[in-house]
Coordinates of N, CA, C and O in Angstrom, one line a residue:
X1 N 127.9 87.2 113.9 CA 126.2 87.4 113.1 C 125.2 87.7 113.7 O 125.2 87.8 115.1
X2 N 124.3 88.8 113.6 CA 124.0 89.7 114.3 C 122.6 89.6 113.8 O 122.0 88.7 113.0
X3 N 121.9 89.2 115.2 CA 120.7 89.1 115.7 C 119.9 89.9 116.8 O 120.9 90.5 117.0
X4 N 118.2 90.3 116.3 CA 117.5 91.4 116.6 C 116.8 90.7 117.6 O 116.3 89.9 117.3
X5 N 116.0 91.2 118.5 CA 115.8 91.1 119.8 C 114.1 91.7 120.0 O 114.7 92.9 120.7
X6 N 113.0 91.1 120.1 CA 112.2 92.7 119.5 C 111.4 93.0 121.2 O 111.2 91.3 121.3
X7 N 111.3 93.0 121.6 CA 110.1 93.5 123.1 C 109.3 94.8 122.8 O 109.0 95.5 122.2
X8 N 108.1 94.6 123.4 CA 107.3 95.2 124.2 C 105.7 95.6 123.3 O 104.9 96.1 123.7
X9 N 105.6 94.8 122.9 CA 104.5 94.4 122.2 C 103.4 93.9 123.0 O 103.7 93.5 124.3
X10 N 102.5 93.6 122.7 CA 101.6 93.5 123.7 C 99.8 93.9 123.3 O 100.0 94.4 122.4
X11 N 98.6 94.2 124.2 CA 97.3 95.0 123.8 C 97.4 95.6 124.2 O 97.5 96.7 125.3
X12 N 96.5 96.7 123.4 CA 95.9 97.7 124.1 C 95.0 98.4 123.6 O 94.1 98.0 122.8
X13 N 94.3 99.6 123.6 CA 92.7 100.2 123.1 C 93.6 101.0 122.5 O 94.7 101.6 122.3
X14 N 92.3 101.5 121.6 CA 92.4 102.1 120.7 C 92.4 103.5 121.4 O 91.9 103.6 122.0
X15 N 93.8 104.2 121.0 CA 94.3 105.7 121.4 C 95.3 105.7 122.2 O 96.1 106.3 122.6
X16 N 96.0 104.7 122.2 CA 96.6 104.7 123.2 C 97.9 104.3 122.7 O 98.2 104.4 121.6
X17 N 99.2 103.8 123.5 CA 100.5 104.3 123.2 C 101.5 102.8 123.8 O 100.6 101.7 124.5
X18 N 102.2 102.6 122.7 CA 102.9 101.2 123.2 C 104.3 101.7 122.5 O 104.3 102.6 121.7
X19 N 105.9 101.1 123.5 CA 106.5 101.3 123.2 C 107.7 100.1 122.6 O 107.8 99.5 123.2
X20 N 107.9 100.1 121.1 CA 108.2 98.9 121.2 C 110.1 98.9 121.4 O 110.9 100.0 120.8
X21 N 111.0 97.7 121.5 CA 112.4 98.3 121.4 C 113.1 96.9 120.6 O 112.4 96.4 120.8
X22 N 113.8 97.2 120.2 CA 115.0 96.3 119.2 C 116.0 96.3 120.0 O 117.3 96.9 119.5
X23 N 116.8 95.6 120.7 CA 118.4 95.1 120.8 C 118.8 94.1 120.1 O 118.9 93.1 119.2
X24 N 120.3 95.0 119.3 CA 120.7 94.7 118.4 C 122.0 93.6 119.2 O 123.0 94.2 119.7
X25 N 122.4 92.3 119.0 CA 123.3 91.3 120.0 C 124.2 90.7 118.1 O 123.8 91.1 116.9
X26 N 125.7 90.5 119.0 CA 126.4 90.0 117.9 C 127.4 91.2 117.3 O 128.4 90.7 117.9
X27 N 127.2 92.1 117.0 CA 128.4 92.9 116.8 C 127.5 94.6 116.5 O 126.8 94.5 116.3
X28 N 128.4 95.2 116.6 CA 127.5 96.6 116.3 C 127.6 96.9 114.8 O 128.7 96.7 113.5
X29 N 126.5 97.5 114.7 CA 126.3 97.9 113.3 C 125.5 99.6 113.4 O 124.7 100.3 112.4
X30 N 126.0 100.6 114.7 CA 126.1 101.4 114.2 C 126.6 102.5 112.6 O 125.3 103.0 112.8
X31 N 127.0 101.8 112.0 CA 127.3 102.5 110.9 C 125.9 101.6 110.0 O 126.1 102.6 108.6
X32 N 125.3 101.3 110.2 CA 124.2 100.8 109.0 C 122.7 101.1 108.9 O 122.3 102.1 110.5
X33 N 121.5 100.7 108.6 CA 119.9 101.9 108.7 C 119.8 100.5 109.2 O 119.5 98.9 109.0
X34 N 118.5 101.2 109.8 CA 117.9 100.5 110.8 C 116.6 100.4 110.5 O 115.9 101.7 110.4
X35 N 115.6 99.7 110.6 CA 113.6 99.9 110.1 C 112.8 98.3 111.0 O 113.3 98.1 111.3
X36 N 111.4 99.6 110.8 CA 111.1 98.7 111.3 C 109.3 98.5 110.4 O 109.4 99.7 109.0
X37 N 109.2 96.0 110.2 CA 108.1 96.4 109.5 C 107.1 95.8 110.4 O 107.1 95.6 111.2
X38 N 106.3 95.7 109.5 CA 105.0 95.2 110.1 C 104.0 93.8 109.4 O 104.4 94.0 108.4
X39 N 103.2 92.7 109.7 CA 102.6 92.0 109.0 C 101.5 91.6 109.7 O 101.4 91.4 110.0
X40 N 100.2 91.8 108.6 CA 99.3 91.1 109.0 C 98.7 89.8 107.8 O 99.3 90.0 107.6
X41 N 98.0 88.7 109.2 CA 98.0 87.4 108.3 C 97.4 87.3 107.0 O 96.7 88.4 107.0
X42 N 97.8 86.9 105.9 CA 97.4 87.3 104.8 C 98.3 88.3 103.3 O 97.5 88.4 102.7
X43 N 98.3 89.5 104.4 CA 99.3 90.5 104.1 C 100.2 91.0 103.4 O 101.3 90.1 104.2
X44 N 101.0 91.5 102.2 CA 102.5 91.8 102.5 C 102.9 92.9 103.9 O 102.2 93.2 104.1
X45 N 104.3 92.7 103.7 CA 104.5 92.9 105.4 C 105.2 94.7 104.8 O 105.4 94.4 103.7
X46 N 104.6 95.5 105.4 CA 104.5 97.1 105.2 C 105.6 97.9 106.0 O 105.6 97.7 107.0
X47 N 106.2 98.7 105.6 CA 107.4 98.8 105.7 C 106.9 100.1 106.9 O 106.2 101.0 106.6
X48 N 106.9 99.8 108.2 CA 106.6 100.8 109.3 C 107.8 102.6 109.3 O 106.3 103.5 109.1
X49 N 108.9 102.1 109.6 CA 109.5 102.8 109.7 C 111.1 103.0 109.7 O 111.1 101.5 109.5
X50 N 112.3 104.1 108.9 CA 113.3 103.1 109.0 C 114.5 105.2 110.0 O 113.8 105.9 109.7
X51 N 115.5 104.4 109.7 CA 116.4 105.8 110.1 C 117.7 104.9 109.7 O 118.4 103.3 109.9
X52 N 118.4 105.9 108.9 CA 119.2 105.2 108.9 C 120.9 105.9 109.8 O 120.9 106.3 111.0
X53 N 121.8 105.1 109.6 CA 123.2 105.2 110.6 C 123.4 107.1 110.7 O 123.8 107.4 112.2
X54 N 123.1 108.2 109.7 CA 123.4 109.5 110.5 C 122.0 109.8 110.9 O 121.8 111.7 111.1
X55 N 120.9 109.1 111.2 CA 119.8 109.5 112.0 C 118.7 109.4 110.9 O 117.4 110.5 111.7
X56 N 118.4 110.2 109.7 CA 117.9 110.1 109.0 C 116.3 109.3 108.8 O 116.7 108.5 109.7
X57 N 114.9 109.9 109.3 CA 114.0 108.9 109.7 C 113.5 109.1 108.0 O 113.2 110.0 107.6
X58 N 112.3 107.6 108.5 CA 111.3 107.3 107.4 C 110.2 107.1 108.1 O 110.1 105.9 108.6
X59 N 109.0 107.6 107.3 CA 107.9 107.0 108.1 C 106.8 106.5 106.7 O 106.8 107.7 105.6
X60 N 105.7 105.9 107.3 CA 104.6 104.8 106.3 C 104.6 105.9 106.4 O 103.8 106.8 106.9
X61 N 103.3 106.4 104.7 CA 101.6 107.0 104.8 C 101.1 107.0 106.5 O 100.3 107.6 107.1
X62 N 100.4 105.6 106.5 CA 99.6 105.7 107.6 C 100.6 105.5 109.0 O 99.4 105.9 110.2
X63 N 101.4 105.8 109.4 CA 101.7 105.8 111.4 C 102.9 107.1 110.6 O 102.9 107.8 112.1
X64 N 102.7 107.9 109.1 CA 103.4 109.5 109.6 C 102.3 110.7 111.0 O 101.4 110.5 110.5
X65 N 103.1 111.1 111.8 CA 102.6 111.8 112.6 C 102.2 111.3 114.7 O 102.0 111.4 115.4
X66 N 102.4 109.6 113.7 CA 101.8 108.9 115.3 C 102.5 108.0 115.6 O 103.0 107.9 116.4
X67 N 103.5 107.4 114.9 CA 104.9 106.6 115.2 C 106.1 107.2 115.5 O 106.3 108.7 114.8
X68 N 107.1 106.9 116.0 CA 108.5 108.3 116.3 C 109.4 107.2 115.9 O 109.5 106.1 117.2
X69 N 110.2 106.8 115.6 CA 111.7 105.7 115.4 C 112.5 106.3 116.3 O 112.9 108.2 116.7
X70 N 113.1 106.2 117.2 CA 114.9 105.9 117.8 C 115.7 105.5 117.5 O 115.6 104.0 117.4
X71 N 116.6 105.7 117.8 CA 117.5 104.6 118.5 C 118.7 104.3 119.0 O 119.2 106.4 119.1
X72 N 119.6 104.0 119.5 CA 120.5 104.9 121.1 C 121.7 103.9 120.6 O 122.0 102.2 121.3
X73 N 122.6 104.7 119.8 CA 124.1 103.1 119.4 C 124.5 102.9 121.1 O 124.9 101.9 120.4
X74 N 124.9 103.6 121.8 CA 125.3 103.0 123.4 C 125.1 102.2 123.4 O 125.9 101.1 123.9
X75 N 123.8 102.0 123.4 CA 123.2 100.4 123.6 C 122.6 99.3 123.3 O 122.0 98.3 123.0
X76 N 123.1 99.9 122.0 CA 122.3 98.8 121.0 C 121.2 98.4 120.3 O 121.1 97.5 120.7
X77 N 120.5 99.9 120.8 CA 118.9 99.9 121.1 C 118.4 100.2 119.5 O 119.2 101.5 119.4
X78 N 116.9 99.8 119.0 CA 116.7 100.9 118.4 C 114.6 101.0 119.0 O 114.3 100.2 119.6
X79 N 114.4 101.7 119.2 CA 112.2 101.9 119.3 C 111.5 102.5 118.5 O 112.2 103.4 117.3
X80 N 110.6 102.5 118.4 CA 109.4 102.7 117.8 C 108.5 103.2 118.9 O 107.9 102.8 119.2
X81 N 108.5 104.6 119.0 CA 106.7 104.8 119.8 C 106.1 105.1 118.7 O 106.2 106.0 118.4
X82 N 104.6 104.3 119.3 CA 103.5 104.4 118.3 C 102.5 105.0 119.7 O 102.3 104.9 120.8
X83 N 102.1 105.9 119.3 CA 100.9 106.7 119.6 C 99.2 106.8 118.4 O 100.0 106.9 118.2
X84 N 98.3 108.1 119.5 CA 97.5 106.9 118.9 C 96.7 106.4 117.6 O 97.0 106.2 117.2
X85 N 97.2 104.6 118.7 CA 97.7 103.7 118.3 C 95.5 103.5 117.7 O 94.8 103.7 118.1
X86 N 95.4 102.8 116.0 CA 94.2 102.0 115.5 C 94.3 101.1 115.8 O 95.5 100.7 116.1
X87 N 92.8 100.1 115.5 CA 93.0 99.0 115.4 C 94.0 98.2 113.9 O 94.1 96.9 114.1
X88 N 93.8 98.9 113.3 CA 94.4 98.5 111.6 C 96.1 98.6 111.7 O 96.7 98.4 111.3
X89 N 96.7 99.1 113.3 CA 97.8 98.7 114.0 C 98.1 98.0 113.7 O 99.1 97.2 114.5
X90 N 97.3 96.9 114.4 CA 97.0 95.2 114.7 C 98.3 94.7 114.3 O 97.8 94.4 112.7
X91 N 99.3 93.9 113.8 CA 100.7 93.2 113.4 C 101.0 92.6 114.4 O 101.1 93.3 115.6
X92 N 102.0 92.0 113.6 CA 103.4 91.9 114.1 C 104.6 92.0 113.5 O 104.8 92.5 112.8
X93 N 104.8 93.1 114.2 CA 105.9 93.6 114.5 C 107.6 93.8 114.6 O 107.9 92.8 114.8
X94 N 108.2 93.9 113.2 CA 109.3 93.2 113.1 C 110.5 94.6 113.2 O 110.7 95.0 112.2
X95 N 111.9 94.2 113.7 CA 113.4 95.1 113.4 C 114.2 94.2 112.8 O 114.2 92.9 112.3
X96 N 114.7 95.5 111.4 CA 115.6 95.2 110.8 C 116.5 95.7 110.8 O 116.6 96.7 111.0
X97 N 117.5 94.9 109.8 CA 119.1 95.7 109.6 C 119.2 96.0 107.9 O 118.6 94.9 107.6
X98 N 119.3 96.5 107.5 CA 120.0 96.6 106.1 C 121.8 96.7 106.5 O 122.4 98.0 106.2
X99 N 122.2 95.7 106.2 CA 123.9 95.2 105.9 C 123.8 94.8 104.5 O 124.5 94.0 104.1
X100 N 123.3 95.6 103.1 CA 123.6 95.1 102.3 C 124.7 95.6 102.1 O 125.8 95.1 101.0
X101 N 125.5 96.7 102.8 CA 126.7 97.3 102.1 C 128.0 96.6 103.3 O 128.6 97.6 103.2
X102 N 127.6 96.0 103.3 CA 128.8 95.6 105.1 C 129.9 94.3 103.9 O 129.8 94.1 103.8
X103 N 131.1 95.5 105.3 CA 131.7 95.0 104.3 C 132.5 94.4 106.0 O 132.3 94.3 106.9
X104 N 132.5 92.8 105.6 CA 133.1 91.6 106.8 C 134.4 92.2 107.0 O 134.5 91.6 108.4
X105 N 135.5 92.8 106.6 CA 136.6 92.5 107.2 C 136.6 93.6 107.9 O 137.3 93.5 109.0
X106 N 136.4 95.2 107.9 CA 136.3 95.9 108.8 C 135.0 96.4 109.6 O 135.0 96.7 110.2
X107 N 134.1 95.5 109.3 CA 132.6 95.0 110.0 C 131.9 96.6 110.3 O 132.3 97.3 111.4
X108 N 131.8 97.4 108.9 CA 130.9 98.2 109.5 C 130.4 98.7 107.3 O 130.6 97.7 106.6
X109 N 129.2 99.1 107.8 CA 128.8 99.6 106.8 C 128.9 100.6 105.7 O 129.0 102.1 106.1
X110 N 129.1 99.9 104.1 CA 129.9 101.6 103.8 C 128.7 102.2 103.5 O 128.9 103.4 103.4
X111 N 127.2 101.9 103.1 CA 126.5 103.2 103.2 C 125.4 102.8 104.2 O 124.4 101.7 104.5
X112 N 125.5 104.0 105.4 CA 124.4 104.1 106.1 C 122.5 104.6 106.2 O 121.9 103.8 107.0
X113 N 123.2 104.2 105.0 CA 121.5 104.9 104.3 C 120.3 102.9 104.8 O 121.0 101.3 104.9
X114 N 119.3 103.6 105.1 CA 118.0 102.0 104.6 C 117.1 102.0 103.4 O 116.6 102.8 102.7
X115 N 118.0 100.9 102.8 CA 117.5 100.7 101.7 C 116.4 99.5 101.5 O 115.8 99.6 100.8
X116 N 117.0 97.9 102.0 CA 116.3 97.1 102.0 C 116.9 96.0 103.2 O 118.0 95.9 103.9
X117 N 115.9 95.3 104.0 CA 116.1 95.2 105.0 C 116.6 93.5 104.5 O 116.3 92.7 103.6
X118 N 117.7 93.4 105.3 CA 118.8 92.0 104.4 C 118.6 90.8 106.1 O 119.0 89.8 106.7
X119 N 118.7 91.6 108.0 CA 118.5 90.7 108.7 C 116.7 90.8 109.6 O 116.6 92.3 109.3
X120 N 116.1 90.3 109.9 CA 114.9 90.4 110.2 C 115.0 89.8 112.1 O 115.7 88.6 112.3
X121 N 113.9 90.6 112.9 CA 114.0 89.8 114.3 C 112.7 88.8 114.3 O 112.5 88.6 113.0
X122 N 112.0 87.7 115.3 CA 111.2 87.4 114.8 C 109.8 88.0 115.4 O 108.8 87.0 115.0
X123 N 110.4 89.2 115.7 CA 109.0 89.7 115.4 C 108.1 90.0 117.0 O 108.2 89.3 117.7
X124 N 107.4 91.3 117.7 CA 106.4 91.3 118.7 C 104.5 91.6 118.1 O 104.7 92.3 117.3
X125 N 103.9 91.0 118.6 CA 102.7 90.9 117.9 C 102.6 92.7 118.8 O 102.3 92.4 120.5
X126 N 101.0 92.7 118.1 CA 101.2 94.0 119.0 C 99.1 94.1 118.1 O 99.3 94.1 117.6
X127 N 98.6 94.4 119.7 CA 96.8 94.1 118.8 C 96.4 95.1 119.4 O 96.4 95.7 120.7
X128 N 95.9 95.8 118.7 CA 94.6 97.1 119.1 C 93.6 97.0 118.9 O 93.0 96.7 118.1
X129 N 92.3 97.2 120.4 CA 91.2 96.9 120.1 C 90.6 98.5 120.5 O 90.8 99.4 121.7
X130 N 89.5 97.6 120.0 CA 88.4 99.3 120.5 C 87.3 99.1 121.4 O 88.1 98.1 121.9

């Protein structure tokens, strides 16, 4: 079973930067798409960014040009580098994987794109103060 562990959250002043990390354990998901979501209490979860197995990236409009997603397959890691942080970026950030096309016999995703999250980490808090 795949498990995701986020780290790197914390408190930062507006205009600052933070780098979130996500460690994947269980088995390799190099063939699957991954992504970051965030949630503010009382609001729906928001897709922040995604990265497919082939490296194709996608960003939400509110973070475009400020956040950068990446992954290190040999280390089973995914990252989110956040810069020019705003108070509106305050949220719990979740690491996710799209295993919707997972072939359990061969242990790989038939489709490496990121369509919908099927596995979630527990989240890490990011607080941006003015």
